[in-house]
Short mmCIF file of C-alpha atoms in Angstrom, two decimals:
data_model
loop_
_atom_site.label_atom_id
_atom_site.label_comp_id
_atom_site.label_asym_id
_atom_site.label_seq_id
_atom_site.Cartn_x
_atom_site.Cartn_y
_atom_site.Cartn_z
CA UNK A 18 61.40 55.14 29.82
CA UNK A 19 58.18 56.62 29.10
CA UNK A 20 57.71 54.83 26.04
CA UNK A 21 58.52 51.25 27.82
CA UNK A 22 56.47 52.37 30.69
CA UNK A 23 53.65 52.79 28.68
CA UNK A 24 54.14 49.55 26.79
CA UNK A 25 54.33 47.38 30.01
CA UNK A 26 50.65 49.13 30.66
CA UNK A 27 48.94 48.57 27.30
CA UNK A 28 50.53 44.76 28.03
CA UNK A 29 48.70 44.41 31.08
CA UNK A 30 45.49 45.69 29.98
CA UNK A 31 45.57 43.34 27.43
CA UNK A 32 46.28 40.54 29.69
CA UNK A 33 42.50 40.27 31.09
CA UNK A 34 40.69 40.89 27.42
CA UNK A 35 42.94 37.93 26.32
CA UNK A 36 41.97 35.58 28.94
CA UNK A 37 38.20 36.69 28.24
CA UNK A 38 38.62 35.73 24.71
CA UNK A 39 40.39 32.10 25.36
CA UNK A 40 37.49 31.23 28.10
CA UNK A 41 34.98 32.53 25.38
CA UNK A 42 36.72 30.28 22.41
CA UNK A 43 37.29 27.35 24.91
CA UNK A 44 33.24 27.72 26.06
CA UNK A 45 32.46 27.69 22.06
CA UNK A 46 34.33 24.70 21.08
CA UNK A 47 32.82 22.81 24.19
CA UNK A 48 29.52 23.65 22.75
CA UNK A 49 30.64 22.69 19.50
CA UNK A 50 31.59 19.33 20.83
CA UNK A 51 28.59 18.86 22.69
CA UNK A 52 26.48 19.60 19.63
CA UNK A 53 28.53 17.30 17.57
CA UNK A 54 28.36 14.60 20.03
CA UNK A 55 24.26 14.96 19.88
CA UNK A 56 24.08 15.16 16.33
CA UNK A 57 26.27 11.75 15.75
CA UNK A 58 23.75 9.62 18.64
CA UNK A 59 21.03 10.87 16.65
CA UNK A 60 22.29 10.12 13.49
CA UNK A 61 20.90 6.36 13.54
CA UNK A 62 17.65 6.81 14.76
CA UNK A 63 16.49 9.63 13.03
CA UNK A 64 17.91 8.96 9.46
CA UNK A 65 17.14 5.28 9.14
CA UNK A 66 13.61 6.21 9.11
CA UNK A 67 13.98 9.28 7.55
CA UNK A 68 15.60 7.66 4.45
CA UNK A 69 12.66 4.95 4.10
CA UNK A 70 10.22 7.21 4.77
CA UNK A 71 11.48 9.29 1.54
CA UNK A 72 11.60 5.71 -0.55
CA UNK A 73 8.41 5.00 0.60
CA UNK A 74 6.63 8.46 -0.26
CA UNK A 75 8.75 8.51 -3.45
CA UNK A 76 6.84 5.36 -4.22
CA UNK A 77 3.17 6.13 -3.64
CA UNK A 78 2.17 5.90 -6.90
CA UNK A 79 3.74 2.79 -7.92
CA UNK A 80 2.17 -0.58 -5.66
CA UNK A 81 4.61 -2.60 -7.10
CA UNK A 82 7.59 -0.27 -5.90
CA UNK A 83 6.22 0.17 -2.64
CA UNK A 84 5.68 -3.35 -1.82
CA UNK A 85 9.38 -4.28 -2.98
CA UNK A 86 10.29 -1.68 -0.07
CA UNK A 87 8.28 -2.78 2.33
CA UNK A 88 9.33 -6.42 1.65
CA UNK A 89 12.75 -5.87 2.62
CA UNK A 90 11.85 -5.72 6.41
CA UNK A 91 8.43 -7.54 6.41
CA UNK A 92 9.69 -10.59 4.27
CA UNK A 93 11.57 -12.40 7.19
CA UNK A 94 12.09 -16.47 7.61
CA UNK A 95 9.78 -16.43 10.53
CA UNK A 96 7.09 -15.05 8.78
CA UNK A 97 7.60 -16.68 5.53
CA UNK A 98 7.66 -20.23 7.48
CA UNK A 99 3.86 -19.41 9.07
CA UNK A 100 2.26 -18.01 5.89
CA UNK A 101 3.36 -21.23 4.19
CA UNK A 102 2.22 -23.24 6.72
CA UNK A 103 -1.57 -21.32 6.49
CA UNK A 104 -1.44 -21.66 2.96
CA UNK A 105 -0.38 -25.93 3.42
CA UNK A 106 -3.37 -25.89 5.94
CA UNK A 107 -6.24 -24.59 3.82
CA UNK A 108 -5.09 -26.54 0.59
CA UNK A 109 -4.46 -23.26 -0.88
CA UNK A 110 -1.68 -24.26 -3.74
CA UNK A 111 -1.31 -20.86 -5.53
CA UNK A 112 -0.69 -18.78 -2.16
CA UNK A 113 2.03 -21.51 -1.33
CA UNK A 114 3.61 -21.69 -4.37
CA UNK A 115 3.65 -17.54 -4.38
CA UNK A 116 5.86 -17.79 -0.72
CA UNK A 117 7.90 -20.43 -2.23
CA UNK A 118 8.60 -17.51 -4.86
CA UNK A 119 8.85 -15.20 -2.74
CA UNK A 120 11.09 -16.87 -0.54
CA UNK A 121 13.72 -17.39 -3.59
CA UNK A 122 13.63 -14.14 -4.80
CA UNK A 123 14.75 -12.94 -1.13
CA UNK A 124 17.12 -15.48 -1.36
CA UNK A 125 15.93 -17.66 2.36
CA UNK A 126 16.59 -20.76 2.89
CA UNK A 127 12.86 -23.56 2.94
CA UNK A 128 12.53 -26.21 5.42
CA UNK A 129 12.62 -29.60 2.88
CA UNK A 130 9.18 -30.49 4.62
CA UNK A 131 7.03 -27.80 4.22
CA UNK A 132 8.37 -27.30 0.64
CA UNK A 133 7.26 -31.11 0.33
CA UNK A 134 4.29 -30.02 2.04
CA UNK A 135 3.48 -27.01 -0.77
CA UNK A 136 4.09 -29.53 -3.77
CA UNK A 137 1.53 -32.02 -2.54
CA UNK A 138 -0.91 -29.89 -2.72
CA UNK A 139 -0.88 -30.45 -6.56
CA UNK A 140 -1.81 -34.00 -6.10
CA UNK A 141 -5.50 -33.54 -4.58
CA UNK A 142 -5.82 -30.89 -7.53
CA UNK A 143 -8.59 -32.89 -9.37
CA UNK A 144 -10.66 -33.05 -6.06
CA UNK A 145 -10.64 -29.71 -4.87
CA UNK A 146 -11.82 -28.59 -8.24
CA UNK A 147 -15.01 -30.48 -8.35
CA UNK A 148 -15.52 -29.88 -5.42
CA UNK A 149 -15.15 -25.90 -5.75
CA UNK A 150 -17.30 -26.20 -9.30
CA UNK A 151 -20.33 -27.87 -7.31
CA UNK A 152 -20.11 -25.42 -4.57
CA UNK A 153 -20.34 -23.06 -6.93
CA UNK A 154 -22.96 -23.95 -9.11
CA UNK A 155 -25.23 -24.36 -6.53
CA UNK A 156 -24.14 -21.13 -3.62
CA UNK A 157 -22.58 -18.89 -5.87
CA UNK A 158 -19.12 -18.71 -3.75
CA UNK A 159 -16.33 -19.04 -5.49
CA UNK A 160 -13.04 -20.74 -4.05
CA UNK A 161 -10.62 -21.26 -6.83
CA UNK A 162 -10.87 -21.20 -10.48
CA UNK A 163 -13.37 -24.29 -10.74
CA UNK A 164 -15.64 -22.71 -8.01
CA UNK A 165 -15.56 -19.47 -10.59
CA UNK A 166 -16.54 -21.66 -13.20
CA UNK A 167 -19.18 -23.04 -11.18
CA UNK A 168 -20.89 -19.84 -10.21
CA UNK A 169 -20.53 -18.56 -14.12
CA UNK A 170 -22.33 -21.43 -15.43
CA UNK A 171 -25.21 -20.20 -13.10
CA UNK A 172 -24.95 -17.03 -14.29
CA UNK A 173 -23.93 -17.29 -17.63
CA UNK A 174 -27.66 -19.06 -18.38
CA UNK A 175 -29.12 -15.35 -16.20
CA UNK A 176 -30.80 -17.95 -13.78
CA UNK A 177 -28.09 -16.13 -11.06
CA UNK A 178 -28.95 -12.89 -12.07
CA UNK A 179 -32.45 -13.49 -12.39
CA UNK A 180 -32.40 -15.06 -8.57
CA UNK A 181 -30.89 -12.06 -7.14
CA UNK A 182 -33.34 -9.19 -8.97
CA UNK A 183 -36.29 -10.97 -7.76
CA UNK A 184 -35.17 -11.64 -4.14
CA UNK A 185 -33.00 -8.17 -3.86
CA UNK A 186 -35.25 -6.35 -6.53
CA UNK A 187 -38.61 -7.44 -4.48
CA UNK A 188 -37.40 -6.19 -1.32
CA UNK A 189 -36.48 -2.82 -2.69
CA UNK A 190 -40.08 -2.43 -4.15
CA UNK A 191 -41.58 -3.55 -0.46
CA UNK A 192 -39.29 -0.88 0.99
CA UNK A 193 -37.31 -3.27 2.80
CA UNK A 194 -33.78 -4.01 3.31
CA UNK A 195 -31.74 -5.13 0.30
CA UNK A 196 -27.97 -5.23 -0.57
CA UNK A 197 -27.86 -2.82 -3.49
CA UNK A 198 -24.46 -4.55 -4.67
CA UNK A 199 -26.24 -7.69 -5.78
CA UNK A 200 -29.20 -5.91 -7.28
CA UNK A 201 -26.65 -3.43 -8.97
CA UNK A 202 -24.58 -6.54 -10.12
CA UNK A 203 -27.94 -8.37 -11.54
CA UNK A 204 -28.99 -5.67 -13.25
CA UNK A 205 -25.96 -4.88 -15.06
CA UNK A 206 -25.15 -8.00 -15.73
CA UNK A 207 -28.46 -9.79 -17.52
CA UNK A 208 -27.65 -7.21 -20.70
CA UNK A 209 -24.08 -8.53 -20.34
CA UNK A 210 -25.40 -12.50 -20.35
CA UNK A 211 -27.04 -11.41 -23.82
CA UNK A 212 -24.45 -9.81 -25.19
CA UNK A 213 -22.45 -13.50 -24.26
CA UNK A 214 -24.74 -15.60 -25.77
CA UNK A 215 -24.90 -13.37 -29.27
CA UNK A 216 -21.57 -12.29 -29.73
CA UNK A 217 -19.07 -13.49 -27.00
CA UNK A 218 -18.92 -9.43 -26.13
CA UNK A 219 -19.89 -9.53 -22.72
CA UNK A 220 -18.09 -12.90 -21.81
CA UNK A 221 -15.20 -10.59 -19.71
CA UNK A 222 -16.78 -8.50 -17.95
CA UNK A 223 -19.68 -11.36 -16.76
CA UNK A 224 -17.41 -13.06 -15.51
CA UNK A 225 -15.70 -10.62 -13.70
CA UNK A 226 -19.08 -9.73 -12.41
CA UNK A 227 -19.63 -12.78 -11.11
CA UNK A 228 -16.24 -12.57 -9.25
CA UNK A 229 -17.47 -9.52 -7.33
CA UNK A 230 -21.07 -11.21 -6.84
CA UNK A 231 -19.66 -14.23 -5.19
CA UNK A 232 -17.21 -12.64 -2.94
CA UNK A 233 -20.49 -10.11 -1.72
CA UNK A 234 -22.20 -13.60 -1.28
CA UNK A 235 -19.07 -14.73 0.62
CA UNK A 236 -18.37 -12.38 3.04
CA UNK A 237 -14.90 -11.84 1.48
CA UNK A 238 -15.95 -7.88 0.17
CA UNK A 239 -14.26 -5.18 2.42
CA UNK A 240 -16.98 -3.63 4.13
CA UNK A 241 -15.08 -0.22 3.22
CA UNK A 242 -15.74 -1.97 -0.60
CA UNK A 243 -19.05 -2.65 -0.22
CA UNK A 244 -20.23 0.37 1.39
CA UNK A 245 -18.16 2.28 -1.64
CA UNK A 246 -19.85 0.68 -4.42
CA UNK A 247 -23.38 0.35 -2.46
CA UNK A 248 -23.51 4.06 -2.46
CA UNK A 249 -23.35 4.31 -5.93
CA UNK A 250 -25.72 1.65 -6.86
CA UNK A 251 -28.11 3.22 -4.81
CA UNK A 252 -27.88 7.06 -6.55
CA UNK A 253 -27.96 5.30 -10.01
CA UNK A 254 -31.56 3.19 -9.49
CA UNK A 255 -34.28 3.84 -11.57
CA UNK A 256 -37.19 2.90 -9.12
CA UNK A 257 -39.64 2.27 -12.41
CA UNK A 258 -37.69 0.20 -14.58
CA UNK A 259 -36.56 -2.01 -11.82
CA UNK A 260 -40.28 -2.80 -10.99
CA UNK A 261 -40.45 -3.58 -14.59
CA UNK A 262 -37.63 -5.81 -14.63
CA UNK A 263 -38.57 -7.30 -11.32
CA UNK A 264 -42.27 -8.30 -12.83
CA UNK A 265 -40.47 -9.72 -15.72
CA UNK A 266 -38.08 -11.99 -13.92
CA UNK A 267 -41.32 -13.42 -11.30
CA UNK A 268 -42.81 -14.60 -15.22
CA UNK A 269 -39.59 -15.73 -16.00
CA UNK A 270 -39.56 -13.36 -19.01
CA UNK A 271 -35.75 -13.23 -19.63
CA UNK A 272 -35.92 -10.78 -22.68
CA UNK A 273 -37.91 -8.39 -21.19
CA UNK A 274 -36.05 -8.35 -18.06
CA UNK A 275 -33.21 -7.84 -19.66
CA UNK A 276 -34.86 -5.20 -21.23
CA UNK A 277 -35.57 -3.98 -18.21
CA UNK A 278 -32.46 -4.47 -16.46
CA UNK A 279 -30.90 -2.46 -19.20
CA UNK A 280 -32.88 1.18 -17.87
CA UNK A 281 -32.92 -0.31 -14.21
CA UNK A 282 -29.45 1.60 -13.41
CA UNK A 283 -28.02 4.73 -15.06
CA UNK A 284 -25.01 4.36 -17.04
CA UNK A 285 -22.53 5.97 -14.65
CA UNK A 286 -22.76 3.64 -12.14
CA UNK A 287 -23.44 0.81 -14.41
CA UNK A 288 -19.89 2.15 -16.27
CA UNK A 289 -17.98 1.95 -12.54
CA UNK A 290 -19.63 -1.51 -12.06
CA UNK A 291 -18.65 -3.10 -15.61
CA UNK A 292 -14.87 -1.46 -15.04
CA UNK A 293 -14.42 -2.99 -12.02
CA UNK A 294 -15.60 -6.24 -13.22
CA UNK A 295 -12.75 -5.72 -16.06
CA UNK A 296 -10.23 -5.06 -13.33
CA UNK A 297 -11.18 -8.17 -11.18
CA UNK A 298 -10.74 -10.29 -14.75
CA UNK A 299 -7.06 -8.79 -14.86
CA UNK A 300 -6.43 -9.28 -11.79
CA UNK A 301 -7.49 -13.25 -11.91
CA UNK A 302 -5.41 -13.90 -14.94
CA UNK A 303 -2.16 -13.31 -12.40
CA UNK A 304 -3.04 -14.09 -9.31
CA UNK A 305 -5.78 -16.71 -9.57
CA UNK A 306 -9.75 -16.71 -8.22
CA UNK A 307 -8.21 -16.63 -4.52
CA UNK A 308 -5.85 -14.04 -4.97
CA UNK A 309 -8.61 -11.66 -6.19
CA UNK A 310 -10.65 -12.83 -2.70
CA UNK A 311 -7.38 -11.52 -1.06
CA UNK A 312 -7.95 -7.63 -3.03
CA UNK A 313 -11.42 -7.95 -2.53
CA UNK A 314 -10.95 -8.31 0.92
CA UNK A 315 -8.30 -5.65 1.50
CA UNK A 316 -9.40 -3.01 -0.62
CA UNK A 317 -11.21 0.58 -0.08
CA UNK A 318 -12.41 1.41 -3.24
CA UNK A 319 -12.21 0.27 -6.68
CA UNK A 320 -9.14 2.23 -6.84
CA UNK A 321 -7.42 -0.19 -4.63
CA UNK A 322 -8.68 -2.90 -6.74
CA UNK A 323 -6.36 -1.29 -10.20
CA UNK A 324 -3.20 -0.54 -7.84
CA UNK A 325 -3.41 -4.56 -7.31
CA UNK A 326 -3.52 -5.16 -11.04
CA UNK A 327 -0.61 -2.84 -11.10
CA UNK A 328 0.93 -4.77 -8.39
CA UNK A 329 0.51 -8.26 -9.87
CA UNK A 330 2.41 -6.89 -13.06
CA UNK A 331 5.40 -6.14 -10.76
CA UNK A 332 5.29 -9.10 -8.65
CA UNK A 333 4.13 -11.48 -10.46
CA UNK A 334 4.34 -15.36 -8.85
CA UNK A 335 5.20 -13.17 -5.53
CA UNK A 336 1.75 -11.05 -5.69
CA UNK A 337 -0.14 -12.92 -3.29
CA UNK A 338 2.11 -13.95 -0.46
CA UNK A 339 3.00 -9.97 -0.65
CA UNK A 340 -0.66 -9.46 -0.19
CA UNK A 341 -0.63 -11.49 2.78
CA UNK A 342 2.42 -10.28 4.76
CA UNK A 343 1.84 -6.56 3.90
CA UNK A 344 -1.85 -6.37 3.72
CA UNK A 345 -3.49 -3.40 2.34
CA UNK A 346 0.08 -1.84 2.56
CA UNK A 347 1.26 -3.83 -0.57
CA UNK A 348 -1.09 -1.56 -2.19
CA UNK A 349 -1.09 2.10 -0.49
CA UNK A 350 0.65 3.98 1.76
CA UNK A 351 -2.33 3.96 4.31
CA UNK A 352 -2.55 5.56 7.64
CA UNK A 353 0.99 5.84 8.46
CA UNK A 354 1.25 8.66 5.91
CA UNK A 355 1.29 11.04 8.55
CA UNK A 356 4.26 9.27 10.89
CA UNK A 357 6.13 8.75 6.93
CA UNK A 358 5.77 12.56 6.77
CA UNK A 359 7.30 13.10 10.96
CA UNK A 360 10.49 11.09 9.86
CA UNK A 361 10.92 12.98 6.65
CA UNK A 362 10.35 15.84 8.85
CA UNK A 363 12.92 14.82 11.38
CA UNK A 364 15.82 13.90 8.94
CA UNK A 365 15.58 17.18 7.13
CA UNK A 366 16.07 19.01 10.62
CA UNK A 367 18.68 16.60 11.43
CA UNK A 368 20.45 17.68 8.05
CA UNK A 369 20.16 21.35 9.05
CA UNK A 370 21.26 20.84 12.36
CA UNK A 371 24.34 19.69 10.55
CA UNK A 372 24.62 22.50 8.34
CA UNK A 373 24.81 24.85 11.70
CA UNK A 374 27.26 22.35 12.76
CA UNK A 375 29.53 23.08 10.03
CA UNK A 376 28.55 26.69 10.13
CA UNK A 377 29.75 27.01 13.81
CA UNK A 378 32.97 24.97 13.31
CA UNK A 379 33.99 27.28 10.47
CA UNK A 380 33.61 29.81 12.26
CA UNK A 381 35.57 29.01 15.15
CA UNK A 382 38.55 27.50 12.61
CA UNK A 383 38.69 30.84 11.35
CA UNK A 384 39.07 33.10 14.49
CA UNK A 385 41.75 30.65 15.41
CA UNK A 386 43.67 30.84 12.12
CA UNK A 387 43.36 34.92 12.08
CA UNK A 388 44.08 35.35 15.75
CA UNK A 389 47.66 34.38 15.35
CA UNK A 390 49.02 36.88 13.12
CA UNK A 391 47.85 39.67 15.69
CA UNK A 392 49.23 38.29 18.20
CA UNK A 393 52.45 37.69 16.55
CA UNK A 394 52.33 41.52 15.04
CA UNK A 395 51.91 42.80 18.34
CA UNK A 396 55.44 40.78 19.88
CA UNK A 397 58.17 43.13 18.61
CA UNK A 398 56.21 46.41 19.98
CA UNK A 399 57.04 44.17 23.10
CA UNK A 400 60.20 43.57 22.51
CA UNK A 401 61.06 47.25 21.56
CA UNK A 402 59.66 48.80 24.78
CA UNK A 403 61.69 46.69 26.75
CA UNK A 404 64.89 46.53 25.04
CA UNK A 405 64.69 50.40 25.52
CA UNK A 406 63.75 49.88 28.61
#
């Protein structure tokens, strides 16, 4: 009797510490759940981004990578229909004929008319050209590949470069305003018309020169550009030797202000200058005279200007209507690197949150499963006491 008395008593005590534990286990699984639940309706909004934010920082370095990505979402019909309908309006057939590609290789559908529209422009071809080459021979702007050739033919002959040392170089003597880019562009490249006319050397890089000189002259240099390469102009001026050359050019002495020219600027700038002149020449031969206007315009620094090189290998026909939806973003990351970094941020707490998740469920699986044998241990101790009972 004892024994069964004492049975029933260790029976009741355990009664309350039982019910403790199945409130306890009942208040961790509705935790559990409640996490879960959270975790899942965050699951959209905070991956999505998370996972292009990694594809975009994994490709930084590469333009053409990054503007593939960011293609996918900027490259829709709407937008494709307006930027072919600017490019129809300003006669620009290269631009249109780059949405028409890019439109295929994203696989959308082109109204008939406005694809009638881009082809047409290939009929007033002739015009525009000598109509671009006489604009500029005579301004120095360049639209297209005949108003290149117009502004080289001026320059080619140093009468350009000559113009812009004596009006640019003057003003520096007098202490006055000048735009260093021009003067820096003259300077380097009257040694670069000789080396044409001798031996053909210089013919690349002049004319690459002369992109950058008319784009200054058109307003179509980034002022982020401009300011860039005016800096180092300015450091890399040799304040005797320009007077030099600038006394040469007003007696129309092309030798000796070539001469001149030649110790005007110190080679490191000068160097920077020419290589950005080579870049500008790449970056014609894929995306035409305009689509180098459209870097030119966009970019921060002559680093900008050999991602879009870069770019225009990837892209190819697609290179400038990518320029024109994604803007400096076809070539860098940009300011967003910081909200890219955020969602990276975001997704990899998301992923940990899951980790505790499964942590936490574990755990609670596992008291379950080794809860039962105890309790099934401690029924024939039961069962004992009261059958002697």
């Amino acid at each position: 009797m004892d024994e069964a008395a004492t049975g029933r008593a260790t029976t009741r005590r355990m009664r309350p510490h039982t019910a403790l534990a199945r409130i306890r286990a009942g208040a961790g699984w509705i935790g559990l759940l409640a996490g879960g639940a959270t975790l899942a309706a965050a699951a959209v909004p905070v991956l999505a981004p998370a996972y292009l934010a990694g594809r975009l920082l994994a490709a930084a370095e590469d333009p053409g990578a990054l503007a593939e990505i960011r293609l996918e979402r900027a490259a829709t019909p709407e937008r494709l229909e307006a930027g072919l309908d600017a490019a129809i309006a300003a006669e620009d057939e290269d631009l249109a004929r780059s949405f028409l590609a890019l439109a295929e290789a994203r696989g959308l559908p082109v109204d008939p008319a406005r694809r009638a529209g881009a082809e047409a422009l290939a009929q007033g071809r002739v015009a525009r050209a000598a109509r671009d080459f006489a604009a500029g021979a005579v301004s120095g702007s360049a639209e297209g590949m005949a108003g290149l050739a117009g502004t080289l033919a001026a320059d080619v002959t140093g009468i350009g470069d000559l113009r812009d040392l004596l009006r640019e170089g003057g003003r520096y003597a007098r202490a006055e305003p000048y735009d260093p880019l021009l003067l820096g562009m003259a300077l380097v490249g009257l040694p670069l018309t000789l080396s044409t006319w001798t031996a053909g050397a210089g013919a690349g890089p002049r004319a690459g020169l002369t992109v950058l000189k008319a784009a200054r002259r058109g307003g179509r240099l980034s002022p982020a550009l401009a300011a860039s390469l005016g800096r180092t102009v300015r450091t890399g001026i040799d304040g005797e030797a320009l007077a030099r050359a600038v006394g040469a050019s007003a007696r129309l002495d092309l030798a000796g202000a070539r001469t001149a020219a030649s110790l005007a600027i110190r080679p490191g700038p000068a160097t920077r200058l020419t290589a950005l002149a080579g870049d500008a020449l790449a970056l014609g031969r894929r995306t035409g005279q305009r689509g180098v206007m459209q870097v030119l315009g966009l970019a921060r620094d002559p680093a900008d200007l050999a991602r879009a090189v870069r770019l225009g290998e990837r892209l190819g026909p697609r290179t400038r209507a990518a320029l024109a939806l994604l803007g400096r973003g076809a070539l860098a990351l940009g300011a967003g690197l910081a909200a890219l970094a955020s969602a990276l941020l975001a997704g990899l707490a998301w992923c940990l949150g899951l980790a505790l998740f499964c942590r936490r469920l574990g755990l609670l699986i596992g008291r379950m499963v080794w809860r039962r044998p105890r309790a099934s241990a401690a029924c024939p101790g039961e069962v004992g006491a009261i059958g002697a009972g």
